[in-house]
XYZ file of C-alpha atoms in Angstrom:
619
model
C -25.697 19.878 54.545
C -28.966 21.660 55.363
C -29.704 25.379 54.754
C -29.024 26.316 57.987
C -26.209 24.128 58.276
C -24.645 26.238 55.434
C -25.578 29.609 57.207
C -24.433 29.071 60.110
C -21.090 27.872 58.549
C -21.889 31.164 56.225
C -21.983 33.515 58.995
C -19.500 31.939 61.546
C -16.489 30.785 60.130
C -14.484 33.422 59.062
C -11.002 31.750 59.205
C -12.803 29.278 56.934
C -13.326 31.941 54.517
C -9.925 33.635 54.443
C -8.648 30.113 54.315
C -10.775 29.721 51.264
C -9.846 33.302 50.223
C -6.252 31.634 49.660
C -6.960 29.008 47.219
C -5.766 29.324 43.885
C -9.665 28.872 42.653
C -12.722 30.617 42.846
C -15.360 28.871 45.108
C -18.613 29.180 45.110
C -21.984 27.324 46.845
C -25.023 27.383 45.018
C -28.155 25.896 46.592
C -31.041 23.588 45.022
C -33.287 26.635 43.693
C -29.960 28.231 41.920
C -29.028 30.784 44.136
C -25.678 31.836 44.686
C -25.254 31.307 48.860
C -21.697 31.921 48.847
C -18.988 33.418 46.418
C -15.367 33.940 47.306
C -14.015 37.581 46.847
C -12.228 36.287 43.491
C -15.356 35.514 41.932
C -17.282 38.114 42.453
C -13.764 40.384 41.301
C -14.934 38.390 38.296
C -17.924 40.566 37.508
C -16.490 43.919 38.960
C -18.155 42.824 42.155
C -18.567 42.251 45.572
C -19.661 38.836 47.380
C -23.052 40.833 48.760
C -23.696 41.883 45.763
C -23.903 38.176 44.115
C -25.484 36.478 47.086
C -29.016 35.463 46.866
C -28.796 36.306 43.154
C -29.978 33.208 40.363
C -27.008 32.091 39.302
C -28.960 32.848 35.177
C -28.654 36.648 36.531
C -25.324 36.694 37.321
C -23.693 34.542 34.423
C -26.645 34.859 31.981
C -24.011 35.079 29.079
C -22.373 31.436 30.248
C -25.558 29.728 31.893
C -26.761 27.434 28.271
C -23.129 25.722 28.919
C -23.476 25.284 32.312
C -26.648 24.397 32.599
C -26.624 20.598 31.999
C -23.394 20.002 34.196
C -25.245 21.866 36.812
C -28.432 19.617 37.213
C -26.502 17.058 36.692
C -24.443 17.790 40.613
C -28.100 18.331 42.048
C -29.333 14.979 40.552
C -26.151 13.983 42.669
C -23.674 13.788 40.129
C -19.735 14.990 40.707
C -18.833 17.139 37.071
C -15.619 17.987 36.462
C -15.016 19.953 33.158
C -13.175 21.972 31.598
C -14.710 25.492 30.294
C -14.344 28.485 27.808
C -15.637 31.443 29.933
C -16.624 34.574 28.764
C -16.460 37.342 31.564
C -18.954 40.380 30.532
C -15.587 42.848 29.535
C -15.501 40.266 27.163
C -12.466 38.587 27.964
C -12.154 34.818 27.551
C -10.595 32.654 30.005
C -10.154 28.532 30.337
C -11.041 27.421 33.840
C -11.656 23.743 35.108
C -14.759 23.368 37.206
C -15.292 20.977 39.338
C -19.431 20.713 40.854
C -19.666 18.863 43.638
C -22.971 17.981 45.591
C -24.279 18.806 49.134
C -25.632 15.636 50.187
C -27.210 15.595 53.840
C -26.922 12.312 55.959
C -30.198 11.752 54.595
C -28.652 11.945 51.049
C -30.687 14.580 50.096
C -29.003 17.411 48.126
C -29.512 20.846 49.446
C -26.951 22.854 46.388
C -23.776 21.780 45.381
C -20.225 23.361 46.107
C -18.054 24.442 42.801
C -14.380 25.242 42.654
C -13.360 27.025 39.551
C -9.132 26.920 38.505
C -7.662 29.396 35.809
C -5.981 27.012 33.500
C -5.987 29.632 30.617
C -1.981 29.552 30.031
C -1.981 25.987 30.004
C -4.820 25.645 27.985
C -3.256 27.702 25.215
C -0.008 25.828 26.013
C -2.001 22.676 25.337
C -3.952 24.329 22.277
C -0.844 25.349 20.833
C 1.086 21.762 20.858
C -2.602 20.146 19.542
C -2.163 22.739 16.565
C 2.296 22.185 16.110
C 0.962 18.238 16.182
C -1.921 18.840 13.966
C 0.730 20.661 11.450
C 3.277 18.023 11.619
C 0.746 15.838 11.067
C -0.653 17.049 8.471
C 3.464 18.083 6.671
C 4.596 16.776 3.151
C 7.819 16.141 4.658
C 8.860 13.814 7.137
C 9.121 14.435 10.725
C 10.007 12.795 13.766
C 11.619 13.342 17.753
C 13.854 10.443 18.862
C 14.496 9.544 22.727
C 18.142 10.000 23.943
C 18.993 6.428 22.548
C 17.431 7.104 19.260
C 14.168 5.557 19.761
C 11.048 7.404 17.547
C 8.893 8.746 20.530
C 6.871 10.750 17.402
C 6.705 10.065 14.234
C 3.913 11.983 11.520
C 2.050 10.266 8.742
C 4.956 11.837 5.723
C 7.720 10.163 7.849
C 6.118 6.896 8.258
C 4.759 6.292 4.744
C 8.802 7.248 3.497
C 9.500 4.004 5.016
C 6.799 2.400 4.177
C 5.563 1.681 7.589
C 2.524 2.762 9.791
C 2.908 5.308 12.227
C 2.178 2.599 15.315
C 4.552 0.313 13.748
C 7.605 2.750 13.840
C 6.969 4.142 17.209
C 9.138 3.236 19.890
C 11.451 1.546 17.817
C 15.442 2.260 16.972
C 16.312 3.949 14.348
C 18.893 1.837 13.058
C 16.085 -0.994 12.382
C 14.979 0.927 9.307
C 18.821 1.353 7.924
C 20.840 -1.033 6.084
C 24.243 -2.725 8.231
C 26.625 -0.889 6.157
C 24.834 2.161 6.510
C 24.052 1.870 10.122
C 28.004 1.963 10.142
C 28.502 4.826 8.181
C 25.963 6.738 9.992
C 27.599 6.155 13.700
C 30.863 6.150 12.103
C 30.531 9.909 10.016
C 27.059 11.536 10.582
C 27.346 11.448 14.812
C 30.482 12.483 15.458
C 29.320 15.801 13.278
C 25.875 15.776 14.789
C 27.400 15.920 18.291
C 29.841 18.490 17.227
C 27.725 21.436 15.629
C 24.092 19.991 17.140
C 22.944 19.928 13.974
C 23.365 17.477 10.473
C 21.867 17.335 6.912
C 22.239 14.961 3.922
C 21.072 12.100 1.853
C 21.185 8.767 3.321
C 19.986 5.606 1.728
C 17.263 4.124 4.100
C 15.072 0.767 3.576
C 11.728 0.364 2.856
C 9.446 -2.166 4.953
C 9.602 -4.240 1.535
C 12.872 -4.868 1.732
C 13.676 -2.073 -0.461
C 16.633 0.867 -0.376
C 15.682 4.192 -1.307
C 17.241 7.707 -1.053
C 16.304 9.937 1.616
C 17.428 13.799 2.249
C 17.770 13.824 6.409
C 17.972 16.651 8.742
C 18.794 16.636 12.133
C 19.192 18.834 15.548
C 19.849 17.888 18.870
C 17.432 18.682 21.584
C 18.900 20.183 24.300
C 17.493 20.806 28.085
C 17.874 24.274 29.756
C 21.024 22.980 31.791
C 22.397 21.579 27.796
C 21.941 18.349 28.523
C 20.850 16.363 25.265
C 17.397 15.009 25.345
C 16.754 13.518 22.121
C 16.786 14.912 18.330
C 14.681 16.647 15.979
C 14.408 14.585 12.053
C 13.184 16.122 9.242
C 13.457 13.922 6.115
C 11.723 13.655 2.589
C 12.119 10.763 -0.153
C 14.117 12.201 -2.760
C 14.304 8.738 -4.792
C 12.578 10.303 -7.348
C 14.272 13.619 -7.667
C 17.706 11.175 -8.066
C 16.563 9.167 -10.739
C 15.429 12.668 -12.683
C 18.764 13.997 -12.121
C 20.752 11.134 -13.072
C 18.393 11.274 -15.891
C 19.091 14.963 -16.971
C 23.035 14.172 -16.388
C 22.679 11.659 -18.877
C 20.657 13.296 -21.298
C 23.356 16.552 -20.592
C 26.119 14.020 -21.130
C 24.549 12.013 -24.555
C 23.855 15.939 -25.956
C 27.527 16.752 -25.322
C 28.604 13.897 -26.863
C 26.294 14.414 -29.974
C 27.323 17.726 -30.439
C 31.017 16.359 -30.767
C 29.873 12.976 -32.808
C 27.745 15.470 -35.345
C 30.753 17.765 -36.019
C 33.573 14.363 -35.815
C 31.308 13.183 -38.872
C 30.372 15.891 -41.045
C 34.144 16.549 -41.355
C 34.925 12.769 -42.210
C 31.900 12.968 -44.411
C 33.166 14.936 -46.516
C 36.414 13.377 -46.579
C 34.967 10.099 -47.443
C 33.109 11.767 -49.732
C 35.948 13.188 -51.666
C 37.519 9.458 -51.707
C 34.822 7.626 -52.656
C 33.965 10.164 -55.872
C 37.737 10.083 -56.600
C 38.012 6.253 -56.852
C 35.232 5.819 -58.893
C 36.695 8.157 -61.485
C 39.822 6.404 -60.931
C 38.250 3.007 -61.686
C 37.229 4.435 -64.868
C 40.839 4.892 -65.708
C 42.298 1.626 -65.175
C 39.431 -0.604 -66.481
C 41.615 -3.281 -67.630
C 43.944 -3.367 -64.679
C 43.186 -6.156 -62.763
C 45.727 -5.181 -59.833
C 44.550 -1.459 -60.151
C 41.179 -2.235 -59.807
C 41.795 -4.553 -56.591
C 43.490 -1.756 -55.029
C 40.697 0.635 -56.008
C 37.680 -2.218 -54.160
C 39.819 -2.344 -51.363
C 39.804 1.166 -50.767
C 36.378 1.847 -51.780
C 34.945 -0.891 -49.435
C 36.616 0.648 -46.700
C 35.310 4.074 -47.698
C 31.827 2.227 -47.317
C 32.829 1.043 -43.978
C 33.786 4.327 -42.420
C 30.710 5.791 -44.228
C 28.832 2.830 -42.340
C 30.654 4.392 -38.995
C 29.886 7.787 -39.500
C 25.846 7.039 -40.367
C 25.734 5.410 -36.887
C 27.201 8.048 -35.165
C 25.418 10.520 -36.778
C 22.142 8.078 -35.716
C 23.351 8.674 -31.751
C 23.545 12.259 -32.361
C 20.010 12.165 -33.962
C 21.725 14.514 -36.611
C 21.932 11.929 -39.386
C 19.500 13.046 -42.408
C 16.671 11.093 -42.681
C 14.607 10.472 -45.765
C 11.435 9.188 -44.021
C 8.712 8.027 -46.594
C 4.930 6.534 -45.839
C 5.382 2.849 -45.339
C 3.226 -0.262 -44.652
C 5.509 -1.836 -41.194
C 3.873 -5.298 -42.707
C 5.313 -5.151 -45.819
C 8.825 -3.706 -44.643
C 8.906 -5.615 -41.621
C 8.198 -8.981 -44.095
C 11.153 -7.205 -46.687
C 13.942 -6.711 -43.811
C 12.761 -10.602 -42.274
C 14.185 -12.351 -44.994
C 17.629 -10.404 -44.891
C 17.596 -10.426 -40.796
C 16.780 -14.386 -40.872
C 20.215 -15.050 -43.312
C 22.404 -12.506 -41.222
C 21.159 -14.181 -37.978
C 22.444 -17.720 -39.241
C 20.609 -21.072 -39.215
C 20.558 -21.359 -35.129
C 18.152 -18.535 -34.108
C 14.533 -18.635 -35.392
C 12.653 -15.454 -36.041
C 8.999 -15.048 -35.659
C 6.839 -12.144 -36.683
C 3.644 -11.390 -35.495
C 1.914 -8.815 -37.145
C -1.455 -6.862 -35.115
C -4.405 -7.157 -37.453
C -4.836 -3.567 -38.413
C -1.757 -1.753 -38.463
C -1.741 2.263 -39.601
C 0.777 3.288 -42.040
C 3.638 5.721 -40.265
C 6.545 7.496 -41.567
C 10.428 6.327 -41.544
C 13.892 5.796 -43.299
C 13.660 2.764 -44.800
C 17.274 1.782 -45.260
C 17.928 3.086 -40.989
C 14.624 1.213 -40.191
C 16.361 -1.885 -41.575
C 19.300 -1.299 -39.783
C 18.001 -0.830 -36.367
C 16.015 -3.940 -36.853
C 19.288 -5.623 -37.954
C 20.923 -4.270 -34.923
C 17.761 -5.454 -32.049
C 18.185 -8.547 -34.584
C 22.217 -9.195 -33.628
C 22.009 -8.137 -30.033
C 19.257 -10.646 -29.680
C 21.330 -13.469 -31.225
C 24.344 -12.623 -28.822
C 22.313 -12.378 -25.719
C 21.133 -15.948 -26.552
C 24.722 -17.386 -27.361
C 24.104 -17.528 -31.294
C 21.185 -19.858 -30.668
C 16.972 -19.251 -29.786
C 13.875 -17.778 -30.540
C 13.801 -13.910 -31.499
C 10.244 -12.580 -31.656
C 8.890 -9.344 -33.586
C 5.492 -8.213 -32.634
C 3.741 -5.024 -33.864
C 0.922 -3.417 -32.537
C -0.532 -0.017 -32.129
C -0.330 1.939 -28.852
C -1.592 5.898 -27.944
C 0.245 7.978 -25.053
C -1.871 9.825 -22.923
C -2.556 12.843 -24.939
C -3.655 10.770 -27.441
C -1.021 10.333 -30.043
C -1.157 6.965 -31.898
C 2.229 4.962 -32.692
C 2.996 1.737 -34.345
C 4.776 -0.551 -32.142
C 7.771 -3.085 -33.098
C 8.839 -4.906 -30.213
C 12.017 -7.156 -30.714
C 12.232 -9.937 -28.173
C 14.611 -12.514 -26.928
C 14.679 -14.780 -23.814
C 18.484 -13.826 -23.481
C 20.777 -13.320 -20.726
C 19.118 -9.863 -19.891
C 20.656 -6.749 -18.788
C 21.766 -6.325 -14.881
C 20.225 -2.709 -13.731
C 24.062 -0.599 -13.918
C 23.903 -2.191 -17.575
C 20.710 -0.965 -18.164
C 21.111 2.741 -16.825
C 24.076 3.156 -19.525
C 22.819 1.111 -22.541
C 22.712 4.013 -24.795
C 25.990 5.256 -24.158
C 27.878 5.338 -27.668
C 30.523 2.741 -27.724
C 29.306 1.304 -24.041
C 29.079 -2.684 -24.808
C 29.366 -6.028 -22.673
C 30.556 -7.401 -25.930
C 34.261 -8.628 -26.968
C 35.950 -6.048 -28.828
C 35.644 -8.346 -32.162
C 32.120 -8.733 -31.608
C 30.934 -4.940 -31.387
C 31.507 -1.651 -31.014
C 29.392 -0.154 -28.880
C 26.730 1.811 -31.030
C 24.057 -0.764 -31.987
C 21.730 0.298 -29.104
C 22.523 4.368 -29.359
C 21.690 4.133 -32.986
C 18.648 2.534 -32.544
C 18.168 5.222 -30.030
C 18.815 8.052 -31.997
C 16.488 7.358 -35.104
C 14.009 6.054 -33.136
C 14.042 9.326 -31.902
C 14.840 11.773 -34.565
C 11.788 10.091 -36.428
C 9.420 11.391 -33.607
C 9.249 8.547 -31.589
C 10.502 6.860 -28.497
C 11.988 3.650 -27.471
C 11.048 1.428 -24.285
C 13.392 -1.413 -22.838
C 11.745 -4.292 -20.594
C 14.659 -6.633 -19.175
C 15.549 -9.109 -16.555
C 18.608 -10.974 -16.043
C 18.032 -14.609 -17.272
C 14.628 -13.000 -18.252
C 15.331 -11.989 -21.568
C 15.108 -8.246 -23.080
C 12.621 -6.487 -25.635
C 13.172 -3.543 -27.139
C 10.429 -1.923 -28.350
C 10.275 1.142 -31.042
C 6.955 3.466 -31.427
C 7.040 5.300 -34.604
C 3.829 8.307 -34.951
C 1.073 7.243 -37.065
C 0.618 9.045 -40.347
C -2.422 10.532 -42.073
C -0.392 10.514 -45.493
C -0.846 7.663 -48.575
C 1.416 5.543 -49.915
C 3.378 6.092 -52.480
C 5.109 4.154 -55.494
C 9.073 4.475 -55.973
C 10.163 4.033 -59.618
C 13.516 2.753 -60.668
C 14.890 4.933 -63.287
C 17.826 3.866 -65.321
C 19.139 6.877 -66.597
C 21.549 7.091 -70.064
C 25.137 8.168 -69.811
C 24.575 11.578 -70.939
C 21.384 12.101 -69.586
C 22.642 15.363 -68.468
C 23.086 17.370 -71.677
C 21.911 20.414 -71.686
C 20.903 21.205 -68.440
C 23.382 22.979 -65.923
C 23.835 22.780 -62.489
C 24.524 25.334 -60.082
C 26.880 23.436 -57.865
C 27.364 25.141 -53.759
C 30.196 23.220 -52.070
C 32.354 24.888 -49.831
C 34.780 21.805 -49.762
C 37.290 22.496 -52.897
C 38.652 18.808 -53.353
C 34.916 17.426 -53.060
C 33.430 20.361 -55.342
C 36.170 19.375 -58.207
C 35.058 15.516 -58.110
C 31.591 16.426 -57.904
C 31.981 18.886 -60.989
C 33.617 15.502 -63.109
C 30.975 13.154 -62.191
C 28.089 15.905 -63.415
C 30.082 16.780 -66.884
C 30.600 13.039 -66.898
C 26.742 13.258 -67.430
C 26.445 15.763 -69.519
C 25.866 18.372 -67.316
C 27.095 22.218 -67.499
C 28.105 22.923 -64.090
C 28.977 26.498 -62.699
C 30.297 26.584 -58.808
C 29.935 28.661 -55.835
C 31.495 28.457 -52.152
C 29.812 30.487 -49.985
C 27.124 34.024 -49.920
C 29.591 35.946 -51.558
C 30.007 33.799 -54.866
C 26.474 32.527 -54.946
C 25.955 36.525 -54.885
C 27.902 37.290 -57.619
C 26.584 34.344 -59.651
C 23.158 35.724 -59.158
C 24.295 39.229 -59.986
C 25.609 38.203 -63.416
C 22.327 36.657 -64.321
C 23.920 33.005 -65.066
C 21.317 30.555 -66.076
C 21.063 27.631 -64.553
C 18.603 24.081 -64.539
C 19.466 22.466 -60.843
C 20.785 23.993 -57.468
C 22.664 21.093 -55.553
C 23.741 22.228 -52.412
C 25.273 21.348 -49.594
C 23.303 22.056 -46.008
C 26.317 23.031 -43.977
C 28.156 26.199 -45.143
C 30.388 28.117 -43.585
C 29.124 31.924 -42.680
C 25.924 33.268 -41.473
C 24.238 31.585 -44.418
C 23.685 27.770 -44.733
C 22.137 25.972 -47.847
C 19.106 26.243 -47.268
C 19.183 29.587 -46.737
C 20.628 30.321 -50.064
C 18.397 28.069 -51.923
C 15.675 30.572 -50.464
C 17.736 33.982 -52.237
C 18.435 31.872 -55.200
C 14.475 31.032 -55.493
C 13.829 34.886 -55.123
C 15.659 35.379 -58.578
C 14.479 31.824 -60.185
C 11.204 30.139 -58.518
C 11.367 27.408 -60.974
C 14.379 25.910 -60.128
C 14.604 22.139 -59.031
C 16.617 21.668 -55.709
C 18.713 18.998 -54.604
C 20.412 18.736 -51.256
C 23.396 16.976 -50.006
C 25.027 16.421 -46.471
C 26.007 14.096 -44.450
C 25.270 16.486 -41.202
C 22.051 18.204 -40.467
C 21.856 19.819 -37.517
C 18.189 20.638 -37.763
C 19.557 22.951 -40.481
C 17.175 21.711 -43.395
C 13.723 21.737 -44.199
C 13.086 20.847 -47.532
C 9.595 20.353 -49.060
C 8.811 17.010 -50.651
C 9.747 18.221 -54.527
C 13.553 18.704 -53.110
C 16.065 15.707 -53.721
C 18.193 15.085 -50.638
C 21.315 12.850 -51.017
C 23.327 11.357 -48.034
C 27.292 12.047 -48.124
C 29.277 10.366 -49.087
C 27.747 10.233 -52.399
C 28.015 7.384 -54.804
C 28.308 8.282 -58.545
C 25.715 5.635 -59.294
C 23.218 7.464 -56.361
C 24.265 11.040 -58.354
C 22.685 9.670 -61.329
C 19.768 8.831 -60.400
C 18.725 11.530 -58.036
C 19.639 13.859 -60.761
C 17.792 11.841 -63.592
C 14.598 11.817 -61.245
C 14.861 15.508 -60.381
C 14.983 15.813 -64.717
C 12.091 13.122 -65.208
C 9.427 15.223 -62.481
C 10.339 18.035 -64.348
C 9.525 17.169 -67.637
């Protein structure tokens, strides 16, 4: 269209203009040297203006703050080039719209191009419609939790990168398909069966549902759900929000378990310090007894039987004291080598002529600090589970080595290992459990593992089980390196009145045990003056009694335990040589490495010769 093509179009057709006028747009014509020829009314409104005003103008003049963007797009349409895009105007108030423009060229018959025509449409609301779902998308997107929109027949129509990687799936490989493909048959059932008839009632649903993995693999997931409905209420689909809680369920099963061994330690650790003493008063009473009826063969028959089952119950109670972690330990610098080389040769005769026993030792081991006599027995226990889980007959394998956690803590390892039946994974999840055993009734009770468990622990370590069915199981204990040397033990054979004149200052709230206790010291030649609780020790202190030895028990009743005595006693006589007895701790004592500590029930034999040691270092 030439020039005067366009004026006379310009000037003449005025029903063309109203017509134009109507259009939800703003048109404009703008000729080859970029001057506005026409303008509708709207876009001149634009600039506070009117179409005269704008016509014949340079389109820079007019929309000088918008003309850089423009620019390109707009000799582009005179190089004969259609642009459609969309734009971010700027009026001069200052207020921003979204328009679509569309440039369009005047070609003449001739094709050459005299301007080009340009029809402008407000899309600001949908923009910002538009902007607004890119950012919601964006956020989902972009969400830690799972989230997803299903089609009427439960087909993922949107899924976000937190929902996908829950299942284990890309987001392309989820879309479009059925929810019920990433959901186990009988949970598929239990889902249409309990979860929709709810959802459909109240429009909404939460829980935990156990979905599957793309592995293959079931894991717990907490859902939410909510209906979409149209403005009419006709459902179009649901709303999921879910997040893999698989995780969180294994911590609180953890924590119930760790709530549920603590309760049951706190009962175990009371159970035993009462039959501790008990035992304690048998065993001392039968030895004196035995003293009594030396040449009585029947009398002293009588006497083993019942002291061997004192020594069995005592045997009982150390284990479940061990579970409770509440057992008193005597830990001592040791060389694993050497003690692992000493406890071989008795594991290898308990184990019987069928199972074979290897050790291999790592090259360098560090010295750490245990209980002897319950390192022996834990071994002895890995040792007989080991032998049972291979039918009485295989290979049992001790390794050591040294590992270090990730703050840097060193431990020697001592990994016990069979190729066993293994442990299924709802064996596994309660093989600590006291009294918990796949066993026979005649072949064990229940507390080999819980034992080992316990003073692994209580002697600052852990304890990690590997194990497959048909596999095989290892059971490995870290104890905590130690800085500390080696020491040598000494065997001290003391004489039968070793005791004379030195007195002990006996604390024993127990009458019946405090009377035996009191024979076997005078026995030795030991004065002995007694005290039950704060009060007496009090009044013993008051009337300035002298005195060689404290021997006391830890647990007292009152506000006072031993320890806490031993303290007011030291106040009045910082000399004196302490000895300790219990057979239930409680994190009650801390005694320094010149205090005796003796495990009830107490032996006479074991009275001896802490007391002749405690005499000897303080010579």
């Amino acid at each position: 269209m030439s020039t005067t093509t366009f004026k006379q179009y310009d000037e003449s057709s005025l029903i063309r203009s109203k017509l134009i006028e109507q259009l939800p747009g703003m048109v404009i014509y703008v000729g080859d040297d970029m001057r506005y020829r026409y303008v509708s009314e709207s876009y001149a409104s634009m600039y506070d203006m009117v179409p005269s005003m704008i016509i014949g103008c340079r389109v820079e003049d007019i929309n000088f703050q918008m003309y850089p963007k423009v620019q390109d797009k707009m000799q582009a349409v005179l190089a004969g080039q259609k642009q459609v895009f969309e734009l971010n105007y700027v009026n001069p108030k200052g207020v921003r719209r979204w328009f679509e423009c569309t440039y369009i060229p005047d070609k003449s018959a001739e094709g050459d191009i005299a301007g080009f025509f340009a029809y402008l449409l407000d899309i600001h609301d949908r923009k910002e419609i538009e902007l607004g779902l890119t950012h919601f998308r964006s956020a989902c997107d972009q969400a830690m939790e799972g989230f997803a929109l299903q089609d009427q027949i439960g087909n993922f129509v949107y899924i976000n990168d937190a929902h996908a990687e829950a299942y284990g799936y890309t987001v392309e490989e989820m879309l479009g398909k059925n929810w019920r493909e990433f959901y186990g048959k009988q949970e598929v059932t239990k889902i249409e069966a309990k979860v929709f008839p709810l959802l459909e009632k109240d429009g909404n649903w939460s829980g935990e549902l156990k979905a599957q993995r793309k592995s293959g693999q079931f894991f717990d997931v907490d859902v939410s759900m909510r209906l979409i409905s149209d403005s009419d209420g006709n459902t179009g689909g649901a709303v999921i929000n879910c997040r893999n809680i698989t995780e969180r369920k294994l911590a609180e099963r953890s924590l119930r378990q760790l709530q549920r061994m603590e309760a049951l330690g706190q009962l175990t650790g009371g159970v035993a310090h009462d039959f501790n003493n008990l035992l304690a008063i048998i065993v001392g009473n039968l030895e004196v007894l035995s003293d009594h009826f030396d040449n009585n063969k029947e009398a002293q028959t009588l006497i083993d039987r019942a002291t061997k089952a004192s020594e069995r119950g005592a045997s009982l109670t150390a284990r479940l004291l061990a579970f409770a972690r509440k057992q008193p330990l005597r830990p001592k610098v040791v060389d694993i080598k050497q003690l692992l080389n000493d406890s071989g040769e008795t594991l290898i005769r308990v184990l019987g002529e069928q199972v074979s026993v290897q050790i291999h030792h790592n090259s360098a081991l560090p010295l750490c600090k245990v209980d002897t006599s319950q390192f022996e027995n834990a071994l002895l226990d890995l040792g007989l589970n080991a032998r049972d889980a291979m039918n009485g007959a295989g290979l049992v394998t001790i390794k050591t080595g040294v590992e270090q956690n990730e703050e840097g803590d060193k431990f020697v390892s001592i990994s016990v290992c069979d190729k066993g039946c293994g442990m299924p994974n709802h064996v596994q999840e309660r093989m600590f459990d006291p009294f918990f055993t796949t066993k026979d009734a005649s072949k064990g009770n229940g507390l080999g593992l819980s034992m080992v468990h316990g003073f692994v622990t209580q002697s600052g370590g852990y304890i990690d089980v590997i194990s497959d069915e048909e596999q095989g199981t290892s059971v490995v204990m870290f104890f905590p390196v130690t800085q500390e040397k080696l020491r040598r033990d000494e065997t001290l054979q003391p004489n039968p009145k070793f005791g004379k004149g030195n007195t002990i200052f006996l604390i024993e709230d127990q009458l019946e045990l405090r009377e035996i206790l009191t024979t076997m010291l005078e026995a030795m030649g030991f004065g002995v003056i007694v005290a039950s609780d704060a009060d007496s020790v009090s009044e013993l202190l008051a009337s300035k009694a002298l005195f060689d030895i404290v021997l006391s028990d830890v647990v007292l009743p009152g506000e006072a335990n031993g320890p806490e005595l031993v303290e007011q006693i030291k106040q009045v006589h910082p000399q004196v040589r302490v000895v300790y007895m219990s057979g239930f701790v409680d994190g009650q004592l801390e005694c320094n490495d010149e205090d005796e500590f003796m495990t009830k029930p107490i032996t006479r034999k074991v009275l001896a010769q802490t007391m002749n040691r405690v005499l000897k270092s303080a010579a």
